[in-house]
Backbone as a chain_set.jsonl record, in Angstrom:
{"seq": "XXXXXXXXXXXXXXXXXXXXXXXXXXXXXXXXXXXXXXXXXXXXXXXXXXXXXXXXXXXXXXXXXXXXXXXXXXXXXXXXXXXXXX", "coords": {"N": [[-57.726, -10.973, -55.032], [-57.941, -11.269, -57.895], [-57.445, -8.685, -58.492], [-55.004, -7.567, -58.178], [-53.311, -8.65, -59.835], [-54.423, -7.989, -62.375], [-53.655, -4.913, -62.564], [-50.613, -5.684, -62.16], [-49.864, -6.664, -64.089], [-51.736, -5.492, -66.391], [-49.854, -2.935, -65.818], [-47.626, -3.945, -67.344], [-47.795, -4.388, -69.709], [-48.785, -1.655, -70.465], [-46.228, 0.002, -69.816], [-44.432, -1.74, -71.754], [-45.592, -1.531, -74.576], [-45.74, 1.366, -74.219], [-43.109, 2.579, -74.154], [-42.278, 1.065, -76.722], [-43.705, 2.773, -78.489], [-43.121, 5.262, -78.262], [-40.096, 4.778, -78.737], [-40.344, 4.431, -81.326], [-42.536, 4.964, -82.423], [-45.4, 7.618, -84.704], [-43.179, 9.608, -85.929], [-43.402, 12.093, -84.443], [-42.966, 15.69, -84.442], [-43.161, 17.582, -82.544], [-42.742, 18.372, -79.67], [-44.512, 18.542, -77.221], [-46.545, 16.591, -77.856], [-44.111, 14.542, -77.839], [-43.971, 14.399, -74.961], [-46.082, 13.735, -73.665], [-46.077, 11.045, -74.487], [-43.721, 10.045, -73.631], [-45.218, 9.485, -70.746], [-47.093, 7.494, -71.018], [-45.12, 5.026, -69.915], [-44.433, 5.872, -68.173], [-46.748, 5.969, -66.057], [-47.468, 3.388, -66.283], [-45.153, 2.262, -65.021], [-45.687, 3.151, -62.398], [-47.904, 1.692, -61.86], [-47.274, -0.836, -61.855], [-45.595, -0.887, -59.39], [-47.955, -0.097, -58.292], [-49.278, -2.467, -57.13], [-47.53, -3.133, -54.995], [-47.308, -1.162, -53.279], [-49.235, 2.134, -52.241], [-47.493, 4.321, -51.912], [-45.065, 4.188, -53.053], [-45.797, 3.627, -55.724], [-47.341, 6.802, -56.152], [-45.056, 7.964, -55.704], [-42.885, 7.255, -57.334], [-43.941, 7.743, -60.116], [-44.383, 10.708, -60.02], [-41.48, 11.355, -59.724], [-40.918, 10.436, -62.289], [-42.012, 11.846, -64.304], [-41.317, 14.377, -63.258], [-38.388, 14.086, -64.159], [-38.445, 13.263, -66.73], [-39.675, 15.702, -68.289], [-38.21, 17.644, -67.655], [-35.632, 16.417, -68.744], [-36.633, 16.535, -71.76], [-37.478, 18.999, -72.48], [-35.175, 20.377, -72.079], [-33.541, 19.449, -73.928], [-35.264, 20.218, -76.175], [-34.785, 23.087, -75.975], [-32.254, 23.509, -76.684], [-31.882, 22.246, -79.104], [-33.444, 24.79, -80.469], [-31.875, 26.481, -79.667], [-29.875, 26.193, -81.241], [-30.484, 26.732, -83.681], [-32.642, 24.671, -85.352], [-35.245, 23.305, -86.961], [-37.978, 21.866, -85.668]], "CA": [[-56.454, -11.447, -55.53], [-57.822, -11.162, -59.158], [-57.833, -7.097, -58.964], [-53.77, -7.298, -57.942], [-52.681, -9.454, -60.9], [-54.993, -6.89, -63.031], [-52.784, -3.867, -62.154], [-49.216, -5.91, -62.769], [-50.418, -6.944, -66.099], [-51.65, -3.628, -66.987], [-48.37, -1.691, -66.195], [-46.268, -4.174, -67.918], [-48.47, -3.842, -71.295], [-48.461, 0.09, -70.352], [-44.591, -0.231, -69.897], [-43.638, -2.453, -73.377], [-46.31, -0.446, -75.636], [-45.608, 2.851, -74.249], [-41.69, 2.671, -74.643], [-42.278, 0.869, -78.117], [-44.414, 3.773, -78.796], [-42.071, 6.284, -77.305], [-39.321, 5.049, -79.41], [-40.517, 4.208, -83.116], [-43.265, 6.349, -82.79], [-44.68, 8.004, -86.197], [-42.156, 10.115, -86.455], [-43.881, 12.994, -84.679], [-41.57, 16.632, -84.047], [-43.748, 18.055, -81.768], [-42.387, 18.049, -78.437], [-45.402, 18.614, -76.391], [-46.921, 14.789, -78.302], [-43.484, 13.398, -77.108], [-43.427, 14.234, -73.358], [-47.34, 13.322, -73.979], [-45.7, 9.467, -75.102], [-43.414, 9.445, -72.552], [-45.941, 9.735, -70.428], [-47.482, 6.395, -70.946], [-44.409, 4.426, -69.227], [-44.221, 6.178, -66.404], [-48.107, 5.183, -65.84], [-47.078, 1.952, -66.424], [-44.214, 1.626, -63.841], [-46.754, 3.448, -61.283], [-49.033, 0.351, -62.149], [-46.794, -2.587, -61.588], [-45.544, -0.738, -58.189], [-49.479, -0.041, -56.707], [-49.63, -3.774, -56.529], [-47.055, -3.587, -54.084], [-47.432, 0.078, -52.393], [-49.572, 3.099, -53.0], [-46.642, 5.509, -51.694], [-43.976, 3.785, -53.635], [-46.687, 3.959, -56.72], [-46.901, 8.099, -56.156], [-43.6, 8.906, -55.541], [-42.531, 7.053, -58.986], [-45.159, 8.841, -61.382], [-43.869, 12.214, -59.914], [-39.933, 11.504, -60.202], [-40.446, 9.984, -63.563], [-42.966, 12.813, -65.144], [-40.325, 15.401, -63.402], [-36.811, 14.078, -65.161], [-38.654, 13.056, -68.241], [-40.221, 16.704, -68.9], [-36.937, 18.172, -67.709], [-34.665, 16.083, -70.31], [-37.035, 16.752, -73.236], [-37.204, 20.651, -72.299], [-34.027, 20.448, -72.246], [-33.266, 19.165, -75.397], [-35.919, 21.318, -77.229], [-34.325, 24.508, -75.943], [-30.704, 23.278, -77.015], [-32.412, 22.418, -80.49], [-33.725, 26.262, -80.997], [-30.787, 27.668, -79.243], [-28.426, 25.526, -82.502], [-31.264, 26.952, -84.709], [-32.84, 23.568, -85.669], [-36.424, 23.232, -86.804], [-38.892, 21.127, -84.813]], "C": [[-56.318, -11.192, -57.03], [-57.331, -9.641, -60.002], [-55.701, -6.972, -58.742], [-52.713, -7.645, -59.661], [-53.29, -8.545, -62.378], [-54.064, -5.991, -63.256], [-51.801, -4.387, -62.391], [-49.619, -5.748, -64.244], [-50.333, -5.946, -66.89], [-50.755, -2.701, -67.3], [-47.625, -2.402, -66.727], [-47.036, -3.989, -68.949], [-47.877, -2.424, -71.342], [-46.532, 0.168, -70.102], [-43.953, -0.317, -71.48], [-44.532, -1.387, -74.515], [-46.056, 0.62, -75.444], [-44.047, 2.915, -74.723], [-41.553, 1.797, -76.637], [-42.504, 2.137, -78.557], [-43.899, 5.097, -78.892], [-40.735, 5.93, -78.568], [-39.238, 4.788, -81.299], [-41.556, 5.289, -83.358], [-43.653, 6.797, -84.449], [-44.271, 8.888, -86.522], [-42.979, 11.854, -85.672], [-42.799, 14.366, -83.526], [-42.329, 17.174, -82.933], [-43.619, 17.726, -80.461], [-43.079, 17.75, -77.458], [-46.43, 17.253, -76.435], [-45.482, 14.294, -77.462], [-43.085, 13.461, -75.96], [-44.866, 13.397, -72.632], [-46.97, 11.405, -73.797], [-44.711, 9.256, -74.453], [-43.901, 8.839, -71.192], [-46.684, 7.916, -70.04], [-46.712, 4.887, -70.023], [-44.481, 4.47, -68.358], [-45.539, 5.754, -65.956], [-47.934, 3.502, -65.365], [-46.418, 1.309, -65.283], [-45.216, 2.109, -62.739], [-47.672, 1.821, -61.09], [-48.982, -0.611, -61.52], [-46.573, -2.044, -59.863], [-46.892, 0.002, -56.961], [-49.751, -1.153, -56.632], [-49.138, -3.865, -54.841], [-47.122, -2.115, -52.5], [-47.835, 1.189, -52.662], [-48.574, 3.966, -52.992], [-45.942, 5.563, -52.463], [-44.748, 4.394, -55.258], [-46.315, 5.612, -57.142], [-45.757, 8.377, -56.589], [-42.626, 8.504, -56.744], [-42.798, 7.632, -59.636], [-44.434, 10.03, -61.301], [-42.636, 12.424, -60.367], [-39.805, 11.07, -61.622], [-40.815, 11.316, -64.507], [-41.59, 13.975, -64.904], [-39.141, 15.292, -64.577], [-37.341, 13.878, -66.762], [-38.987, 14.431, -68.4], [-38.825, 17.41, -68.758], [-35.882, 17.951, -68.74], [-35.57, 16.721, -71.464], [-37.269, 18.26, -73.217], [-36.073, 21.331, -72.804], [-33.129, 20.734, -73.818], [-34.282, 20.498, -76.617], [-35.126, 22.621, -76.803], [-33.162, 24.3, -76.813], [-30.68, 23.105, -78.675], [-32.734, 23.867, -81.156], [-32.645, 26.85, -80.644], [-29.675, 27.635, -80.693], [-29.141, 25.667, -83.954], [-32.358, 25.587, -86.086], [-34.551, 23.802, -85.619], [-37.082, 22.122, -86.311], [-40.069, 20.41, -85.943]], "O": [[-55.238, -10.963, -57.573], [-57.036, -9.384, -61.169], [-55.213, -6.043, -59.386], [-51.82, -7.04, -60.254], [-52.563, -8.492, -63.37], [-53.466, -6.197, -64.312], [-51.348, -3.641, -63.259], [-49.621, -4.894, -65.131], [-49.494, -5.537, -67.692], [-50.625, -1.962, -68.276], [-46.542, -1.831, -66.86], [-46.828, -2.805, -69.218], [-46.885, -2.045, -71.965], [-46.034, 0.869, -70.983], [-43.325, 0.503, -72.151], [-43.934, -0.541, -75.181], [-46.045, 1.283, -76.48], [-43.883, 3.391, -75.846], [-40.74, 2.134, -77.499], [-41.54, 2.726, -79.046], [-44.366, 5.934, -79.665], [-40.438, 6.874, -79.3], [-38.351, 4.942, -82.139], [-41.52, 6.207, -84.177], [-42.858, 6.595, -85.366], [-44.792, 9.361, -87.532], [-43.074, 12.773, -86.485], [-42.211, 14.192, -82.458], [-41.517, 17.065, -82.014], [-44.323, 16.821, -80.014], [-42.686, 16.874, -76.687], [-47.016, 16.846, -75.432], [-45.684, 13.66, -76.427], [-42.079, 12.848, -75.601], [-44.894, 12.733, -71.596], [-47.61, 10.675, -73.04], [-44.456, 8.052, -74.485], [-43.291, 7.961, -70.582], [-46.687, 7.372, -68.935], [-47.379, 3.95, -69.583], [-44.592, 3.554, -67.542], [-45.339, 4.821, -65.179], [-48.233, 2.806, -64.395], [-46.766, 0.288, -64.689], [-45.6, 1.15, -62.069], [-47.859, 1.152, -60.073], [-49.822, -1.232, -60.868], [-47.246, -2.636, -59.019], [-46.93, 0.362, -55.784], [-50.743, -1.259, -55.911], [-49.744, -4.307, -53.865], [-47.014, -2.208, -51.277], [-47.047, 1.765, -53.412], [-48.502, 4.602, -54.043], [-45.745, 6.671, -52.962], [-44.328, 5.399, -55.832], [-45.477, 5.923, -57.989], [-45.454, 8.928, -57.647], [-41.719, 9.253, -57.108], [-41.915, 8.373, -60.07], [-43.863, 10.469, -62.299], [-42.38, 13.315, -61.177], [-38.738, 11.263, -62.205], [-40.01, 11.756, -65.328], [-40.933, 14.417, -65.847], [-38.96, 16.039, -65.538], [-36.74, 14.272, -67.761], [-38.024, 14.684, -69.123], [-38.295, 17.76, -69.813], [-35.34, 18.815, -69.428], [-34.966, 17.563, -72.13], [-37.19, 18.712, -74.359], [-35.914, 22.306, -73.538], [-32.507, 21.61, -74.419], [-33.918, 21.287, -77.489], [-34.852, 23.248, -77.827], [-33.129, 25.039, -77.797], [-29.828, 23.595, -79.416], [-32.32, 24.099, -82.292], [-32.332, 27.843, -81.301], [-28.955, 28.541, -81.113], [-28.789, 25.128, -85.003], [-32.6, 25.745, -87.283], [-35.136, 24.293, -84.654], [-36.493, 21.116, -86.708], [-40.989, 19.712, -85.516]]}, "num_chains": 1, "name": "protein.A"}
């Protein structure tokens, strides 16, 4: 019972610190650090939902890691395409 309450805990820390982290951050341009520091959330939400289901767990991590690397791709191309240094 003690190892369940472990794992919530965990992903809500990994949740609030990673999105702190994620958005004050120190200041760093390097895109490949901030998909890196997005990174830490999505862990997080995986965390709180393997208490309740490993599948559910999976299939979060994957859809989050996808749209997050996709937006920030995104954005960095649209940044070099408008000639903007990094």
């Amino acid at each position: 019972m003690l190892d369940i309450y472990i794992w919530f805990y965990t992903g809500c820390a990994l949740v609030i610190i990673g999105c702190i982290a994620t958005v004050i951050g120190p200041g760093v341009k390097d895109p490949i650090v901030r998909v890196i520091n997005t990174e830490i959330p999505a862990v997080g939400v995986s965390m709180i939902f393997l208490t309740y289901n490993d599948t559910i767990a999976l299939v979060t991590y994957v859809a989050a890691t996808v749209l997050i690397t996709m937006v920030l791709l995104r954005a960095v191309v649209r940044l070099e395409e408008m000639g903007a240094e990094l």
